[in-house]
CSV table of C-alpha atoms and ligand atoms in Angstrom, one decimal:
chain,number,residue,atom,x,y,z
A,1166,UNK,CA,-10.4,-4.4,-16.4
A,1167,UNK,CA,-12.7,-4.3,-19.9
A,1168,UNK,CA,-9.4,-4.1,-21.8
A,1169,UNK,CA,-11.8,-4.2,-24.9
A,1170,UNK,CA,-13.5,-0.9,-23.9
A,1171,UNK,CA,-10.1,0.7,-22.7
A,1172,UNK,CA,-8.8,0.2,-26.3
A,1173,UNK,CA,-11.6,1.7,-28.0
A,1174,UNK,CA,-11.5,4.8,-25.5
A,1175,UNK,CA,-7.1,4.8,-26.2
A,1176,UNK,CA,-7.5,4.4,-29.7
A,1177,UNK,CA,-10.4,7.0,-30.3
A,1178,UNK,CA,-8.2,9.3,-28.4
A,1179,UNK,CA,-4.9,8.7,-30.4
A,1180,UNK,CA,-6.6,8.9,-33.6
A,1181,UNK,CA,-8.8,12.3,-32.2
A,1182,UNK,CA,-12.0,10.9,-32.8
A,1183,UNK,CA,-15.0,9.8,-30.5
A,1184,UNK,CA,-15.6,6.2,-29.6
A,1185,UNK,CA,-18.7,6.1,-31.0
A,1186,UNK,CA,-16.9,7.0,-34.5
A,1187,UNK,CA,-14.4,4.1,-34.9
A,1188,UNK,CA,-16.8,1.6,-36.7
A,1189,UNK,CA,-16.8,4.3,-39.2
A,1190,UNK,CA,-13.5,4.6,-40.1
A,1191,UNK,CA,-13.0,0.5,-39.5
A,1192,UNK,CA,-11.3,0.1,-43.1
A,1193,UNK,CA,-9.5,3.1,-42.9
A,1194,UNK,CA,-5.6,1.8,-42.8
A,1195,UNK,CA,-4.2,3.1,-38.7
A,1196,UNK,CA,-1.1,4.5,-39.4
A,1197,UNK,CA,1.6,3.1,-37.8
A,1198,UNK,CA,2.9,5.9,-35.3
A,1199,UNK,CA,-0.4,5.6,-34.2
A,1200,UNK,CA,-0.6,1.6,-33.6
A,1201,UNK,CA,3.2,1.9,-31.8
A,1202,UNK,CA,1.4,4.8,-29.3
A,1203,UNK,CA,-1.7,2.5,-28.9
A,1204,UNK,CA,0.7,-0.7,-28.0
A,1205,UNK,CA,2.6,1.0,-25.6
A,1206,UNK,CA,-0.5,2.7,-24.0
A,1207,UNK,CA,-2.4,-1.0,-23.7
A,1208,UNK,CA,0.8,-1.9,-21.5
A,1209,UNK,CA,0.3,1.3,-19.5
A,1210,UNK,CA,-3.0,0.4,-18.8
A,1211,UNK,CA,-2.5,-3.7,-18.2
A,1212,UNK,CA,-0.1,-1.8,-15.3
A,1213,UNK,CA,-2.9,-0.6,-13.5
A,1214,UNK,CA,-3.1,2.9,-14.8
A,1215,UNK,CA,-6.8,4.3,-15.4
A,1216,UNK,CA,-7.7,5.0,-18.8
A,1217,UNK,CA,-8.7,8.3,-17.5
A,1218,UNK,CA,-5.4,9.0,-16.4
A,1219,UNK,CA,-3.7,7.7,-19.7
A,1220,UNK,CA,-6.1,9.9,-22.1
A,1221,UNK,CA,-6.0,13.0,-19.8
A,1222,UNK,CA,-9.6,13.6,-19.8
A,1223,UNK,CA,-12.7,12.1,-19.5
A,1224,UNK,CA,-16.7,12.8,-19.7
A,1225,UNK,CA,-19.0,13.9,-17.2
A,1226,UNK,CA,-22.8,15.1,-17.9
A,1227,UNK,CA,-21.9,14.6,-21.3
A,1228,UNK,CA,-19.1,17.2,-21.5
A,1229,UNK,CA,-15.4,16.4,-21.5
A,1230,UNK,CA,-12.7,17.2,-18.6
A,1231,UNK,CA,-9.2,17.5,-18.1
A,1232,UNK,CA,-8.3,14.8,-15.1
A,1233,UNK,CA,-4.6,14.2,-14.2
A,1234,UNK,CA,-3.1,11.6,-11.1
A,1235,UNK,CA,-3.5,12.6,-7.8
A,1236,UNK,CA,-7.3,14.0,-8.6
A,1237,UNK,CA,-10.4,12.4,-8.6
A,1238,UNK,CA,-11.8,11.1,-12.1
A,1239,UNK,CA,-15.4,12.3,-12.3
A,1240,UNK,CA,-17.8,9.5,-11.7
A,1241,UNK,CA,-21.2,8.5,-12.9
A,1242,UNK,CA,-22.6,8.7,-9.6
A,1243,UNK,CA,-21.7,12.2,-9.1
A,1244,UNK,CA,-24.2,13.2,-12.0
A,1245,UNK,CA,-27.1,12.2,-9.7
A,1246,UNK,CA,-25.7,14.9,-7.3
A,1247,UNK,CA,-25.6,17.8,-10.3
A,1248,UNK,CA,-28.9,16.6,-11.0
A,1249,UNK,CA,-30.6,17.2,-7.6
A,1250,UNK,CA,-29.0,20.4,-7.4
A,1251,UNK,CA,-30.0,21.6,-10.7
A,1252,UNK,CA,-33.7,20.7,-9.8
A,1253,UNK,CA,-33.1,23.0,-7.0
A,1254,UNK,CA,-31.9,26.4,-9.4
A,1255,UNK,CA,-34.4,28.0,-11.6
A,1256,UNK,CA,-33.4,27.9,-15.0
A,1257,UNK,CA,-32.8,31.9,-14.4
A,1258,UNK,CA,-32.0,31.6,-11.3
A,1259,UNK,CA,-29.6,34.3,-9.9
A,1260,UNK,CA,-28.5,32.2,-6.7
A,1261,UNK,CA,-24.7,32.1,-5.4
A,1262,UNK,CA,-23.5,28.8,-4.5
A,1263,UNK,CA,-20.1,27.2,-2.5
A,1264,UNK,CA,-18.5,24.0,-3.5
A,1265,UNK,CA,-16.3,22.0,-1.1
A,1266,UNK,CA,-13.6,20.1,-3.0
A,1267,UNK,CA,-13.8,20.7,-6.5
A,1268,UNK,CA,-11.4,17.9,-7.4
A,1269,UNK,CA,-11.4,18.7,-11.3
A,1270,UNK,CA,-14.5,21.1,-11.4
A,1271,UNK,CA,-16.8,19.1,-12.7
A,1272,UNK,CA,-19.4,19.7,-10.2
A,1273,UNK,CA,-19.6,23.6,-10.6
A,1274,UNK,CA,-18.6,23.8,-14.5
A,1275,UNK,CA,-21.4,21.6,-14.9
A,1276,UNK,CA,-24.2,23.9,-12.8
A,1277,UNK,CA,-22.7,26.9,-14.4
A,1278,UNK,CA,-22.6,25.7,-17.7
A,1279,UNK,CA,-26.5,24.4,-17.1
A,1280,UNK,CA,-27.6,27.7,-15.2
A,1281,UNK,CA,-26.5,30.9,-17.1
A,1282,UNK,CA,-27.0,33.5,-14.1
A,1283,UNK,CA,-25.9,31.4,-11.6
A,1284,UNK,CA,-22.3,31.8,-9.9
A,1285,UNK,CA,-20.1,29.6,-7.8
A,1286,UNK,CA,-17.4,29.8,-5.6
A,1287,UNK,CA,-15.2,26.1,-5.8
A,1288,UNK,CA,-12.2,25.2,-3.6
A,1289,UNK,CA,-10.1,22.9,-2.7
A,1290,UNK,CA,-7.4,21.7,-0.4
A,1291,UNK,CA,-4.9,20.6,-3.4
A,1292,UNK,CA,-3.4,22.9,-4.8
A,1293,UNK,CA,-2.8,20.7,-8.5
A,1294,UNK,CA,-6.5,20.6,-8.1
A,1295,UNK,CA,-6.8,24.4,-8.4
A,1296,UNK,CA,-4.7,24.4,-11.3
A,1297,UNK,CA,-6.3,21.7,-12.9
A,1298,UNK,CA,-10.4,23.5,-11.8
A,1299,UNK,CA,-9.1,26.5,-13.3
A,1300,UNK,CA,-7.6,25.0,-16.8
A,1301,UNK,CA,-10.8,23.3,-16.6
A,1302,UNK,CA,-13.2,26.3,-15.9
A,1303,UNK,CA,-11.4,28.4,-19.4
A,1304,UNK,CA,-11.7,25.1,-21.2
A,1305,UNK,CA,-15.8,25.5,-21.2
A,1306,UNK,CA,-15.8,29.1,-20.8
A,1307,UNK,CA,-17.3,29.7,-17.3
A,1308,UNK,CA,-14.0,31.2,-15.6
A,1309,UNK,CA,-15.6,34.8,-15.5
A,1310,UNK,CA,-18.5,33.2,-13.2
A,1311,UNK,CA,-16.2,31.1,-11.2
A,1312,UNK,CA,-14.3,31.9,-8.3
A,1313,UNK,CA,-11.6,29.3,-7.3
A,1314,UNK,CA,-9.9,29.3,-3.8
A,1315,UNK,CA,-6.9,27.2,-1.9
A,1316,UNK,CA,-7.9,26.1,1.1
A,1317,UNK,CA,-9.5,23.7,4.0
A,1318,UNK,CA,-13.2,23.6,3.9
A,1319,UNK,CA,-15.2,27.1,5.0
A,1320,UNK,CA,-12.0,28.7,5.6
A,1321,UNK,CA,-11.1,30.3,2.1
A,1322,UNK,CA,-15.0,32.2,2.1
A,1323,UNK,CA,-15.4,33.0,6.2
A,1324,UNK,CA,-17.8,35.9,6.3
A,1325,UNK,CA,-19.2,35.2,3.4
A,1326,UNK,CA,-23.0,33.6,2.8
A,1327,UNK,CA,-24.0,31.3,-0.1
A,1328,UNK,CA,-27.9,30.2,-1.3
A,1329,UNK,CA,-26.7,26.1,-1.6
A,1330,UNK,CA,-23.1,24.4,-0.6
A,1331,UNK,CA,-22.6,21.5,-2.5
A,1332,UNK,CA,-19.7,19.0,-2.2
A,1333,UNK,CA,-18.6,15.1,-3.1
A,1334,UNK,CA,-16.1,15.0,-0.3
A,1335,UNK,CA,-14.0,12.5,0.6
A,1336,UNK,CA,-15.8,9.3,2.4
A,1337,UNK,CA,-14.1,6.1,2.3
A,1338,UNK,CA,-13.1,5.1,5.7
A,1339,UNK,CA,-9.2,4.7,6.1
A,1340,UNK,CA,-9.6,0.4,6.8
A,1341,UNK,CA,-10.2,0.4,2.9
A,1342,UNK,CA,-7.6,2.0,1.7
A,1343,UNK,CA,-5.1,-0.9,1.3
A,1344,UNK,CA,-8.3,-3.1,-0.7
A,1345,UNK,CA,-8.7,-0.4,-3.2
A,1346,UNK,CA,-7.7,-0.7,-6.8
A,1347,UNK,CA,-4.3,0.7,-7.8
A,1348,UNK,CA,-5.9,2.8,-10.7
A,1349,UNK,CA,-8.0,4.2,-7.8
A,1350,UNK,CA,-5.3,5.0,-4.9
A,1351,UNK,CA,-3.3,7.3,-8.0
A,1352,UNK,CA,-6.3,9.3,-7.4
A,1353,UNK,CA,-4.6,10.4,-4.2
A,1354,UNK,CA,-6.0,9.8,-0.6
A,1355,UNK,CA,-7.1,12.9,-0.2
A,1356,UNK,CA,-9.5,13.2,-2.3
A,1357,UNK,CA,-11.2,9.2,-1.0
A,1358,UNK,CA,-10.6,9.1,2.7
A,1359,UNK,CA,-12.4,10.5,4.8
A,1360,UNK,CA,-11.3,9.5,8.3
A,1361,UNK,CA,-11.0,6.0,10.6
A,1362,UNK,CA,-15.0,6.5,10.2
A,1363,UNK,CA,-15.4,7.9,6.7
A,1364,UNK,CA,-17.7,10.2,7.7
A,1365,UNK,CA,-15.8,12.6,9.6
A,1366,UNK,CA,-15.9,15.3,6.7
A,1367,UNK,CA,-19.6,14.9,7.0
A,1368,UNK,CA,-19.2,15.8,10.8
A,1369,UNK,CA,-17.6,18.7,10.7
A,1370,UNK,CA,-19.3,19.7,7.8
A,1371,UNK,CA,-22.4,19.9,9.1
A,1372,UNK,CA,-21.0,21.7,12.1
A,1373,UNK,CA,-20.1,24.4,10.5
A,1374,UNK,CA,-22.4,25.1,7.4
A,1375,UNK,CA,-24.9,26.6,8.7
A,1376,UNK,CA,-22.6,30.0,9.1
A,1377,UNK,CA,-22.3,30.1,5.3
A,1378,UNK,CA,-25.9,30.1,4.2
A,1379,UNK,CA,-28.5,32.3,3.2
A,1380,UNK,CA,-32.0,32.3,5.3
A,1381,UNK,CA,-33.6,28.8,3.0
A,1382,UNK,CA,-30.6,27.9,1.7
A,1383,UNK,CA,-29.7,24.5,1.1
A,1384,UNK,CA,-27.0,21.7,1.0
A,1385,UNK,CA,-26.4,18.5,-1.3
A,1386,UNK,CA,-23.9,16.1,-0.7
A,1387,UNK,CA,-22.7,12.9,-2.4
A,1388,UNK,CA,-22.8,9.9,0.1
A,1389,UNK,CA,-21.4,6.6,0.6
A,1390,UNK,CA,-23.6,3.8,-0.2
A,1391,UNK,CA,-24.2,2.8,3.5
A,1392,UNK,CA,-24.0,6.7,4.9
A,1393,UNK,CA,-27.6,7.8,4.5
A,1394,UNK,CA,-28.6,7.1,8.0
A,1395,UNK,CA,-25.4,8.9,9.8
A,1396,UNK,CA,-25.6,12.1,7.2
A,1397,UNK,CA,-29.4,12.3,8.1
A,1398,UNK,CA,-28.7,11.8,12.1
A,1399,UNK,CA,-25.8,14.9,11.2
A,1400,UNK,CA,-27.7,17.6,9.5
A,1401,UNK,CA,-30.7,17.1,11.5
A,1402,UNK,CA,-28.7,17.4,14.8
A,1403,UNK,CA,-27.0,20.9,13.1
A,1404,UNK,CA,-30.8,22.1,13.0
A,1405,UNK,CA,-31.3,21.4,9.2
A,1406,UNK,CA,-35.4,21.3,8.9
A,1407,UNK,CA,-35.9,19.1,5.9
A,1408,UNK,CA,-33.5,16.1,4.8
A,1409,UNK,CA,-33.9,14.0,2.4
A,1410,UNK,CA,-31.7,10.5,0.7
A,1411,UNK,CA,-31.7,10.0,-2.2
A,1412,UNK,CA,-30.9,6.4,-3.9
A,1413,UNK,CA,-29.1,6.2,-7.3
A,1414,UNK,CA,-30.0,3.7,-10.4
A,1415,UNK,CA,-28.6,0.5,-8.4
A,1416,UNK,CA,-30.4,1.5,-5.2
A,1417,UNK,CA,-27.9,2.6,-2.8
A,1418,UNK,CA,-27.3,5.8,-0.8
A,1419,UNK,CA,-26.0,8.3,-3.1
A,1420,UNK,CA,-27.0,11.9,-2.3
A,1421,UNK,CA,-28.5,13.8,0.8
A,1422,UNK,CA,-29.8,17.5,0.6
A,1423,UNK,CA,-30.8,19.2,3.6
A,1424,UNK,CA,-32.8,22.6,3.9
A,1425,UNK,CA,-32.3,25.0,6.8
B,168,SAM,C1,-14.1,12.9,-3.8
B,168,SAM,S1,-13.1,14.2,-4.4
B,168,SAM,C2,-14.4,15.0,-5.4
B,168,SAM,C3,-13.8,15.9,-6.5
B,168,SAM,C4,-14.9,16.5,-7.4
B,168,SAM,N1,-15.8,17.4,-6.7
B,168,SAM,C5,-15.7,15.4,-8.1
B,168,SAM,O1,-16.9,15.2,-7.7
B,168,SAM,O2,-15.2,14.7,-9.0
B,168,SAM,C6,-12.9,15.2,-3.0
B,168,SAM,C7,-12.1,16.5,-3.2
B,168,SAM,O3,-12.1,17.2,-2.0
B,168,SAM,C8,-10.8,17.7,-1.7
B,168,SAM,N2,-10.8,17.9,-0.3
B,168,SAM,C9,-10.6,16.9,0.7
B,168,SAM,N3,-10.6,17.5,1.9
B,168,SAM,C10,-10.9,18.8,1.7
B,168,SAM,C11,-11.0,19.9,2.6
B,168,SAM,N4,-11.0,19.8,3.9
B,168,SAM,N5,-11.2,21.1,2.1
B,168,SAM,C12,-11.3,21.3,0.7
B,168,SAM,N6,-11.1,20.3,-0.2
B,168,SAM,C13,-10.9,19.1,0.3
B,168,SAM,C14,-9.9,16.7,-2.3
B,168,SAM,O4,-8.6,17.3,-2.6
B,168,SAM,C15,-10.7,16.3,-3.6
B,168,SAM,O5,-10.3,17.0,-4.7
């Protein structure tokens, strides 16, 4: 825990500021409702409670989202993902795209708010994730080009036929859940397991994708650091031409994209 760091984040939030801000307002006197609410938040946290989840929000491709327990806090990683995708969308690119799992909507507020034309379709299986996606989605504006479903997988958008699917599924197999940190099981298992393997999202995944693609169309999914080789093996085997892994800053398996 960088309890130095948390306390910067808490107290920037209390006093409605940015982090970056605080060494300019060092001599300014904290009032002290604000230094009880800061105390009593430092204990929260020295509990095992996330920042994230303490502030109610936190920053992702430099834009800030509502997060709440039981959903997945956006994570660095996942920019890599928005990145690859983005390389993939003209800049006026009128394409249609599916998410699986939205958690907080990160992932599609972020291509939506970076691509102008582009529209998405998001869901997920929680339904405080909905909620939370679509508080998130009027929060930066984008809920007129975003659809947001309940529901497991393909099943909300059968029929239907996307240019990319893009998801950061669950992939942590179910012999780590007891080692993970508490701040990180109150993001619900759910969202972080992904079977005895971990990868049996990725299986039936890429199964049944190819029904809800466009002729070229493509996928990008966030990996586990040691899942580039079985993803690969999987969307090859479901007839995916081209497949590529990608490695993020510290080198490890992060993100796969697959054309049909
Ligand atoms: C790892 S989290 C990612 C959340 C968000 N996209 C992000 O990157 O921060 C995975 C999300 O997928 C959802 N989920 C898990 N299994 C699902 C399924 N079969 N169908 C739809 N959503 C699912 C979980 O509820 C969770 O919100």
């Amino acid at each position: 825990m960088e309890l130095r760091r948390d306390g910067e984040l808490i107290l920037a939030h209390l006093l409605k500021r940015k982090p970056g801000e605080l060494p300019l307002i060092f001599e300014e006197e904290t009032p002290p409702d604000i230094e009880r609410k800061f105390t009593e938040l430092i204990k929260i946290r020295q509990e095992g409670v996330s920042v994230a989840h303490i502030i109610g929000e936190w920053d992702f491709y430099g834009r800030t989202f509502k997060v709440k327990g039981g959903i997945l806090v956006p994570r660095p990683e996942t920019e890599l993902l928005v990145e690859k995708v983005l390389e993939l969308i003209p800049e006026n690119g009128k394409m249609e795209g599916f998410e699986v799992g939205g958690g907080t909507g990160c992932i599609s507020i972020t291509l939506l708010l970076e691509r102008p034309l582009l529209r998405m379709t998001v869901d997920d299986i929680n339904s405080e994730a909905v909620e939370l996606m679509k508080e998130n989605a009027r929060l930066h504006g984008v809920q007129d080009r975003l659809e947001i479903l309940r529901g497991d997988m393909f099943e909300p958008v059968r029929g239907r036929k996307f240019d990319f699917v893009v998801s950061n599924p669950p992939y942590i197999p179910e012999s780590m859940w007891e080692s993970l940190p508490s701040e990180v099981k109150r993001e619900g298992r759910e969202a972080l397991i992904g079977g005895e393997k971990g990868y049996e999202f990725y299986e039936k995944f890429a199964k049944e994708v190819g029904n809800y693609l466009k002729d070229k169309g493509f996928v990008a999914l966030e990996i586990g650091h040691d899942q580039g080789e079985i993803v690969f093996k999987l969307l090859k085997e479901a007839g995916f031409k081209e497949v590529i892994i990608y490695k993020d800053f510290s080198g490890q398996d992060r993100v796969a994209v697959g054309w049909s």
